[in-house]
PDB file of C-alpha atoms in Angstrom:
ATOM      1  CA  MET A  12     -12.436  -5.758  53.512  1.00  0.00           C
ATOM      2  CA  LYS A  13     -14.658  -3.582  51.332  1.00  0.00           C
ATOM      3  CA  LYS A  14     -11.735  -1.278  50.589  1.00  0.00           C
ATOM      4  CA  VAL A  15      -9.569  -4.221  49.535  1.00  0.00           C
ATOM      5  CA  LEU A  16     -12.296  -5.507  47.220  1.00  0.00           C
ATOM      6  CA  PHE A  17     -12.805  -2.038  45.765  1.00  0.00           C
ATOM      7  CA  CYS A  18      -9.092  -1.621  45.115  1.00  0.00           C
ATOM      8  CA  GLY A  19      -8.938  -5.047  43.524  1.00  0.00           C
ATOM      9  CA  ALA A  20     -11.832  -4.203  41.241  1.00  0.00           C
ATOM     10  CA  GLY A  21     -10.159  -0.918  40.374  1.00  0.00           C
ATOM     11  CA  ILE A  22      -6.925  -2.674  39.442  1.00  0.00           C
ATOM     12  CA  LEU A  23      -8.848  -5.159  37.299  1.00  0.00           C
ATOM     13  CA  THR A  24     -10.708  -2.329  35.582  1.00  0.00           C
ATOM     14  CA  VAL A  25      -7.498  -0.439  34.834  1.00  0.00           C
ATOM     15  CA  GLY A  26      -5.885  -3.639  33.561  1.00  0.00           C
ATOM     16  CA  PHE A  27      -8.862  -4.402  31.349  1.00  0.00           C
ATOM     17  CA  LEU A  28      -8.910  -0.895  29.912  1.00  0.00           C
ATOM     18  CA  ALA A  29      -5.164  -1.055  29.289  1.00  0.00           C
ATOM     19  CA  TYR A  30      -5.615  -4.354  27.433  1.00  0.00           C
ATOM     20  CA  ILE A  31      -8.416  -2.893  25.313  1.00  0.00           C
ATOM     21  CA  PHE A  32      -6.246   0.119  24.471  1.00  0.00           C
ATOM     22  CA  VAL A  33      -3.315  -2.083  23.412  1.00  0.00           C
ATOM     23  CA  ALA A  34      -5.204  -4.961  21.785  1.00  0.00           C
ATOM     24  CA  PHE A  35      -7.773  -3.158  19.642  1.00  0.00           C
ATOM     25  CA  GLY A  36      -7.544  -0.486  16.986  1.00  0.00           C
ATOM     26  CA  THR A  37     -10.205   1.412  15.039  1.00  0.00           C
ATOM     27  CA  TYR A  38     -10.184   1.705  11.262  1.00  0.00           C
ATOM     28  CA  ASN A  39     -12.316   2.912   8.394  1.00  0.00           C
ATOM     29  CA  ALA A  40     -12.967   1.305   5.016  1.00  0.00           C
ATOM     30  CA  PRO A  41     -11.281   3.554   2.413  1.00  0.00           C
ATOM     31  CA  SER A  42     -12.648   1.736  -0.647  1.00  0.00           C
ATOM     32  CA  ALA A  43     -15.383  -0.655  -1.750  1.00  0.00           C
ATOM     33  CA  SER A  44     -12.978  -3.560  -2.285  1.00  0.00           C
ATOM     34  CA  MET A  45     -14.477  -5.491   0.666  1.00  0.00           C
ATOM     35  CA  ALA A  46     -18.152  -4.893  -0.213  1.00  0.00           C
ATOM     36  CA  PRO A  47     -20.633  -6.173   0.725  1.00  0.00           C
ATOM     37  CA  VAL A  48     -19.182  -6.806   4.210  1.00  0.00           C
ATOM     38  CA  LEU A  49     -17.487  -3.380   4.386  1.00  0.00           C
ATOM     39  CA  GLN A  50     -18.697  -0.326   2.520  1.00  0.00           C
ATOM     40  CA  VAL A  51     -16.860   2.966   2.133  1.00  0.00           C
ATOM     41  CA  GLY A  52     -17.530   4.962   5.288  1.00  0.00           C
ATOM     42  CA  ASP A  53     -17.782   1.920   7.567  1.00  0.00           C
ATOM     43  CA  ARG A  54     -15.821   2.162  10.817  1.00  0.00           C
ATOM     44  CA  PHE A  55     -14.638  -1.095  12.328  1.00  0.00           C
ATOM     45  CA  ILE A  56     -12.514  -2.552  15.092  1.00  0.00           C
ATOM     46  CA  ALA A  57      -9.555  -4.861  14.609  1.00  0.00           C
ATOM     47  CA  HIS A  58      -8.086  -7.160  17.235  1.00  0.00           C
ATOM     48  CA  GLU A  59      -4.388  -6.368  16.917  1.00  0.00           C
ATOM     49  CA  LEU A  60      -3.262  -9.163  19.250  1.00  0.00           C
ATOM     50  CA  ALA A  61      -5.362 -11.831  17.534  1.00  0.00           C
ATOM     51  CA  TYR A  62      -2.394 -13.602  15.966  1.00  0.00           C
ATOM     52  CA  ASP A  63       0.604 -15.246  17.591  1.00  0.00           C
ATOM     53  CA  PHE A  64       2.897 -16.656  14.925  1.00  0.00           C
ATOM     54  CA  THR A  65       4.611 -18.878  17.503  1.00  0.00           C
ATOM     55  CA  ASP A  66       1.364 -20.723  18.303  1.00  0.00           C
ATOM     56  CA  ALA A  67      -0.312 -22.861  15.642  1.00  0.00           C
ATOM     57  CA  ASP A  68      -3.723 -22.283  17.250  1.00  0.00           C
ATOM     58  CA  THR A  69      -3.525 -18.508  16.841  1.00  0.00           C
ATOM     59  CA  MET A  70      -2.101 -18.266  13.341  1.00  0.00           C
ATOM     60  CA  PRO A  71      -4.113 -16.431  10.660  1.00  0.00           C
ATOM     61  CA  LYS A  72      -6.840 -18.636   9.222  1.00  0.00           C
ATOM     62  CA  ARG A  73      -8.368 -18.821   5.800  1.00  0.00           C
ATOM     63  CA  GLY A  74     -11.438 -16.594   5.644  1.00  0.00           C
ATOM     64  CA  ASP A  75     -10.213 -14.090   8.245  1.00  0.00           C
ATOM     65  CA  ILE A  76     -10.647 -10.416   7.398  1.00  0.00           C
ATOM     66  CA  VAL A  77      -7.119  -9.148   7.909  1.00  0.00           C
ATOM     67  CA  ILE A  78      -5.504  -5.739   8.407  1.00  0.00           C
ATOM     68  CA  PHE A  79      -1.960  -5.523   7.060  1.00  0.00           C
ATOM     69  CA  LYS A  80       0.592  -2.924   6.047  1.00  0.00           C
ATOM     70  CA  LEU A  81       2.758  -2.706   2.948  1.00  0.00           C
ATOM     71  CA  PRO A  82       6.304  -1.470   3.612  1.00  0.00           C
ATOM     72  CA  HIS A  83       6.837  -0.877  -0.119  1.00  0.00           C
ATOM     73  CA  ARG A  84       3.819   1.466  -0.179  1.00  0.00           C
ATOM     74  CA  ASP A  85       4.798   3.793   2.682  1.00  0.00           C
ATOM     75  CA  HIS A  86       3.454   1.307   5.262  1.00  0.00           C
ATOM     76  CA  ALA A  87      -0.119   2.045   4.173  1.00  0.00           C
ATOM     77  CA  LYS A  88      -2.677  -0.269   5.790  1.00  0.00           C
ATOM     78  CA  PHE A  89      -5.192  -2.386   3.889  1.00  0.00           C
ATOM     79  CA  VAL A  90      -8.068  -4.700   4.718  1.00  0.00           C
ATOM     80  CA  LYS A  91      -8.694  -7.871   2.678  1.00  0.00           C
ATOM     81  CA  ARG A  92      -9.840 -11.449   3.188  1.00  0.00           C
ATOM     82  CA  LEU A  93      -7.212 -14.151   3.671  1.00  0.00           C
ATOM     83  CA  ILE A  94      -7.669 -16.670   0.860  1.00  0.00           C
ATOM     84  CA  GLY A  95      -4.337 -18.474   0.521  1.00  0.00           C
ATOM     85  CA  LEU A  96      -2.164 -19.965   3.264  1.00  0.00           C
ATOM     86  CA  PRO A  97       1.572 -20.722   2.955  1.00  0.00           C
ATOM     87  CA  GLY A  98       2.098 -23.438   0.352  1.00  0.00           C
ATOM     88  CA  ASP A  99      -1.379 -23.102  -1.191  1.00  0.00           C
ATOM     89  CA  ARG A 100      -1.963 -23.064  -4.928  1.00  0.00           C
ATOM     90  CA  ILE A 101      -4.348 -20.261  -5.913  1.00  0.00           C
ATOM     91  CA  GLN A 102      -5.817 -19.548  -9.332  1.00  0.00           C
ATOM     92  CA  LEU A 103      -8.850 -17.914 -10.926  1.00  0.00           C
ATOM     93  CA  LYS A 104     -10.437 -19.396 -14.031  1.00  0.00           C
ATOM     94  CA  ARG A 105     -13.402 -17.660 -15.676  1.00  0.00           C
ATOM     95  CA  GLY A 106     -14.143 -15.876 -12.423  1.00  0.00           C
ATOM     96  CA  ARG A 107     -14.078 -19.011 -10.291  1.00  0.00           C
ATOM     97  CA  LEU A 108     -11.619 -19.333  -7.421  1.00  0.00           C
ATOM     98  CA  TYR A 109      -9.509 -22.500  -7.242  1.00  0.00           C
ATOM     99  CA  ILE A 110      -7.621 -23.454  -4.070  1.00  0.00           C
ATOM    100  CA  ASN A 111      -5.180 -26.342  -4.373  1.00  0.00           C
ATOM    101  CA  ASP A 112      -6.668 -27.259  -7.762  1.00  0.00           C
ATOM    102  CA  THR A 113     -10.227 -27.538  -6.407  1.00  0.00           C
ATOM    103  CA  VAL A 114     -12.912 -25.040  -7.365  1.00  0.00           C
ATOM    104  CA  VAL A 115     -14.435 -23.145  -4.433  1.00  0.00           C
ATOM    105  CA  GLU A 116     -18.196 -23.583  -4.308  1.00  0.00           C
ATOM    106  CA  ARG A 117     -20.362 -20.532  -4.634  1.00  0.00           C
ATOM    107  CA  THR A 118     -24.140 -20.098  -4.509  1.00  0.00           C
ATOM    108  CA  LEU A 119     -25.976 -17.277  -6.244  1.00  0.00           C
ATOM    109  CA  LEU A 120     -27.983 -15.280  -3.718  1.00  0.00           C
ATOM    110  CA  ARG A 121     -29.393 -12.565  -5.941  1.00  0.00           C
ATOM    111  CA  ASP A 122     -28.779 -10.056  -8.686  1.00  0.00           C
ATOM    112  CA  ARG A 123     -28.238  -6.624  -7.175  1.00  0.00           C
ATOM    113  CA  ASN A 124     -28.687  -3.093  -8.344  1.00  0.00           C
ATOM    114  CA  TYR A 125     -27.260  -0.665  -5.842  1.00  0.00           C
ATOM    115  CA  THR A 126     -25.972   2.889  -5.648  1.00  0.00           C
ATOM    116  CA  ASP A 127     -22.326   3.142  -4.678  1.00  0.00           C
ATOM    117  CA  TYR A 128     -20.797   5.851  -2.496  1.00  0.00           C
ATOM    118  CA  ASN A 129     -20.138   8.042  -5.538  1.00  0.00           C
ATOM    119  CA  GLY A 130     -23.798   7.916  -6.500  1.00  0.00           C
ATOM    120  CA  TYR A 131     -23.254   5.621  -9.487  1.00  0.00           C
ATOM    121  CA  ASP A 132     -25.556   2.696 -10.190  1.00  0.00           C
ATOM    122  CA  GLN A 133     -23.850  -0.682 -10.064  1.00  0.00           C
ATOM    123  CA  ARG A 134     -25.152  -4.065 -11.110  1.00  0.00           C
ATOM    124  CA  VAL A 135     -23.566  -7.156  -9.603  1.00  0.00           C
ATOM    125  CA  LYS A 136     -24.306 -10.723  -8.701  1.00  0.00           C
ATOM    126  CA  GLU A 137     -24.065 -11.533  -5.006  1.00  0.00           C
ATOM    127  CA  PHE A 138     -22.780 -15.018  -4.175  1.00  0.00           C
ATOM    128  CA  GLU A 139     -22.129 -16.946  -0.996  1.00  0.00           C
ATOM    129  CA  GLU A 140     -18.689 -18.497  -1.272  1.00  0.00           C
ATOM    130  CA  SER A 141     -17.750 -21.563   0.803  1.00  0.00           C
ATOM    131  CA  LEU A 142     -14.035 -21.835   1.576  1.00  0.00           C
ATOM    132  CA  PRO A 143     -12.435 -25.282   2.175  1.00  0.00           C
ATOM    133  CA  GLU A 144     -12.435 -25.126   5.994  1.00  0.00           C
ATOM    134  CA  GLY A 145     -16.115 -24.170   6.061  1.00  0.00           C
ATOM    135  CA  VAL A 146     -16.026 -20.386   6.255  1.00  0.00           C
ATOM    136  CA  LYS A 147     -18.885 -18.911   4.252  1.00  0.00           C
ATOM    137  CA  HIS A 148     -18.940 -15.287   3.158  1.00  0.00           C
ATOM    138  CA  ARG A 149     -20.566 -13.091   0.550  1.00  0.00           C
ATOM    139  CA  ILE A 150     -18.841 -11.755  -2.552  1.00  0.00           C
ATOM    140  CA  TYR A 151     -19.766  -9.434  -5.419  1.00  0.00           C
ATOM    141  CA  GLU A 152     -19.081 -10.263  -9.064  1.00  0.00           C
ATOM    142  CA  ARG A 153     -19.857  -7.893 -11.908  1.00  0.00           C
ATOM    143  CA  THR A 154     -18.560 -10.342 -14.490  1.00  0.00           C
ATOM    144  CA  ASP A 155     -16.636 -13.607 -14.726  1.00  0.00           C
ATOM    145  CA  SER A 156     -14.474 -12.266 -17.535  1.00  0.00           C
ATOM    146  CA  GLY A 157     -12.883  -9.256 -15.871  1.00  0.00           C
ATOM    147  CA  GLY A 158      -9.233  -8.273 -15.844  1.00  0.00           C
ATOM    148  CA  PHE A 159      -8.289 -10.628 -12.993  1.00  0.00           C
ATOM    149  CA  ASP A 160     -10.895 -13.377 -13.489  1.00  0.00           C
ATOM    150  CA  ASN A 161      -8.341 -15.490 -15.372  1.00  0.00           C
ATOM    151  CA  THR A 162      -4.922 -15.663 -13.759  1.00  0.00           C
ATOM    152  CA  SER A 163      -1.758 -17.679 -13.786  1.00  0.00           C
ATOM    153  CA  LEU A 164      -1.149 -20.101 -10.922  1.00  0.00           C
ATOM    154  CA  TYR A 165       0.010 -18.536  -7.661  1.00  0.00           C
ATOM    155  CA  VAL A 166       1.997 -20.667  -5.206  1.00  0.00           C
ATOM    156  CA  VAL A 167       2.013 -18.916  -1.837  1.00  0.00           C
ATOM    157  CA  PRO A 168       5.547 -18.768  -0.380  1.00  0.00           C
ATOM    158  CA  GLU A 169       6.328 -20.052   3.104  1.00  0.00           C
ATOM    159  CA  GLY A 170       5.505 -17.494   5.779  1.00  0.00           C
ATOM    160  CA  GLN A 171       3.328 -15.456   3.422  1.00  0.00           C
ATOM    161  CA  TYR A 172      -0.385 -15.141   2.616  1.00  0.00           C
ATOM    162  CA  PHE A 173      -2.643 -14.454  -0.357  1.00  0.00           C
ATOM    163  CA  MET A 174      -5.293 -11.763   0.151  1.00  0.00           C
ATOM    164  CA  MET A 175      -8.346 -10.894  -1.943  1.00  0.00           C
ATOM    165  CA  GLY A 176     -11.182  -8.394  -1.735  1.00  0.00           C
ATOM    166  CA  ASP A 177     -14.753  -9.685  -1.558  1.00  0.00           C
ATOM    167  CA  ASN A 178     -15.731  -7.223  -4.305  1.00  0.00           C
ATOM    168  CA  ARG A 179     -13.826  -9.316  -6.810  1.00  0.00           C
ATOM    169  CA  ASP A 180     -13.952  -7.010  -9.825  1.00  0.00           C
ATOM    170  CA  SER A 181     -13.227  -3.872  -7.775  1.00  0.00           C
ATOM    171  CA  SER A 182     -10.243  -4.935  -5.697  1.00  0.00           C
ATOM    172  CA  SER A 183      -6.513  -4.458  -6.092  1.00  0.00           C
ATOM    173  CA  ASP A 184      -5.069  -7.352  -4.096  1.00  0.00           C
ATOM    174  CA  SER A 185      -2.573 -10.232  -4.101  1.00  0.00           C
ATOM    175  CA  ARG A 186      -3.567 -11.125  -7.658  1.00  0.00           C
ATOM    176  CA  ILE A 187      -1.420  -8.162  -8.740  1.00  0.00           C
ATOM    177  CA  LEU A 188       2.055  -9.333  -7.768  1.00  0.00           C
ATOM    178  CA  SER A 189       3.713  -6.107  -8.924  1.00  0.00           C
ATOM    179  CA  ASN A 190       1.443  -3.990  -6.726  1.00  0.00           C
ATOM    180  CA  MET A 191       0.388  -5.839  -3.579  1.00  0.00           C
ATOM    181  CA  GLY A 192       1.481  -9.424  -4.065  1.00  0.00           C
ATOM    182  CA  TYR A 193       1.946 -11.935  -1.262  1.00  0.00           C
ATOM    183  CA  ILE A 194       1.685 -10.624   2.301  1.00  0.00           C
ATOM    184  CA  LYS A 195       4.413 -11.547   4.761  1.00  0.00           C
ATOM    185  CA  GLY A 196       3.369 -12.603   8.246  1.00  0.00           C
ATOM    186  CA  GLU A 197       5.230  -9.719   9.856  1.00  0.00           C
ATOM    187  CA  TRP A 198       3.164  -7.251   7.832  1.00  0.00           C
ATOM    188  CA  ILE A 199      -0.102  -8.429   9.380  1.00  0.00           C
ATOM    189  CA  VAL A 200      -1.500  -5.978  11.938  1.00  0.00           C
ATOM    190  CA  GLY A 201      -4.623  -7.773  13.161  1.00  0.00           C
ATOM    191  CA  LYS A 202      -8.033  -9.247  12.461  1.00  0.00           C
ATOM    192  CA  ALA A 203     -11.107  -7.118  11.691  1.00  0.00           C
ATOM    193  CA  VAL A 204     -13.872  -8.252  14.030  1.00  0.00           C
ATOM    194  CA  LEU A 205     -16.637  -5.662  14.498  1.00  0.00           C
ATOM    195  CA  ARG A 206     -18.220  -2.913  12.413  1.00  0.00           C
ATOM    196  CA  THR A 207     -19.101  -0.117  14.819  1.00  0.00           C
ATOM    197  CA  TYR A 208     -20.879   2.472  12.677  1.00  0.00           C
ATOM    198  CA  SER A 209     -21.060   3.844   9.172  1.00  0.00           C
ATOM    199  CA  THR A 210     -21.126   7.182   7.411  1.00  0.00           C
ATOM    200  CA  TYR A 211     -22.112   5.382   4.213  1.00  0.00           C
ATOM    201  CA  GLY A 212     -25.136   7.154   2.780  1.00  0.00           C
ATOM    202  CA  CYS A 213     -26.800   4.217   0.999  1.00  0.00           C
ATOM    203  CA  ASP A 214     -28.310   1.068   2.439  1.00  0.00           C
ATOM    204  CA  PRO A 215     -26.244  -1.794   0.935  1.00  0.00           C
ATOM    205  CA  GLU A 216     -28.895  -4.362   1.850  1.00  0.00           C
ATOM    206  CA  THR A 217     -31.525  -2.952  -0.495  1.00  0.00           C
ATOM    207  CA  ASP A 218     -31.841  -2.275  -4.203  1.00  0.00           C
ATOM    208  CA  THR A 219     -33.593   1.066  -3.793  1.00  0.00           C
ATOM    209  CA  GLY A 220     -30.635   3.434  -3.942  1.00  0.00           C
ATOM    210  CA  CYS A 221     -29.883   6.108  -1.380  1.00  0.00           C
ATOM    211  CA  GLU A 222     -33.336   7.481  -0.745  1.00  0.00           C
ATOM    212  CA  GLY A 223     -34.593   6.714   2.740  1.00  0.00           C
ATOM    213  CA  SER A 224     -31.530   4.678   3.699  1.00  0.00           C
ATOM    214  CA  ASP A 225     -30.399   4.475   7.302  1.00  0.00           C
ATOM    215  CA  PRO A 226     -26.688   3.942   8.103  1.00  0.00           C
ATOM    216  CA  ALA A 227     -27.769   2.906  11.622  1.00  0.00           C
ATOM    217  CA  ASP A 228     -28.616  -0.482  10.105  1.00  0.00           C
ATOM    218  CA  ARG A 229     -24.869  -1.099   9.990  1.00  0.00           C
ATOM    219  CA  PHE A 230     -24.118  -0.323  13.664  1.00  0.00           C
ATOM    220  CA  PHE A 231     -22.301  -2.927  15.781  1.00  0.00           C
ATOM    221  CA  LYS A 232     -22.281  -5.934  13.469  1.00  0.00           C
ATOM    222  CA  PHE A 233     -19.709  -8.715  13.792  1.00  0.00           C
ATOM    223  CA  LEU A 234     -17.763  -9.224  10.566  1.00  0.00           C
ATOM    224  CA  GLU A 235     -17.909 -12.544   8.749  1.00  0.00           C
TER     225      GLU A 235
END
């Protein structure tokens, strides 16, 4: 009996490990477009079986942090936040995000001075943004009059999605139709779920620059 139980446990362990190997992938943040949630040098895990486009309950949801590839850019992979669902009307006016003609609420958390990964000082405002279905997340805004703070109206095509970076003035995303544009469902790779560790040399949660920072503060944090 003990041998049978041991073998059963072994089979379960192998099956679990096989699922982990297939279902999850590791990535790194190549730019600051998703700051403050992801800084350059952050390593994170994505659940690559998170979405089933045949099941309404497991479709991508607004507010998800999504990994996707762009076939027209050599299948390079990107990470952005899902802002617009199929059929949505998306627009930015004076830095404010509008979804289906309603302004998205945002609350100022603080003014921030921080040192970026290149060692340059940056000054931004950090807001908490509240998306229509209740997802709350932090964004950075340097200005409300930047290059993509006033846009034309985007109507998201059926089967496609509108992605934006949380670092709104430092993100190339779906606002640039000629570059990234709308993201087709079949291009989506998975959902970013967990930051594992960081090689980022500055503490993004303080305003004191790089001196005395500890990247360990960013170990094993669930992404929101």
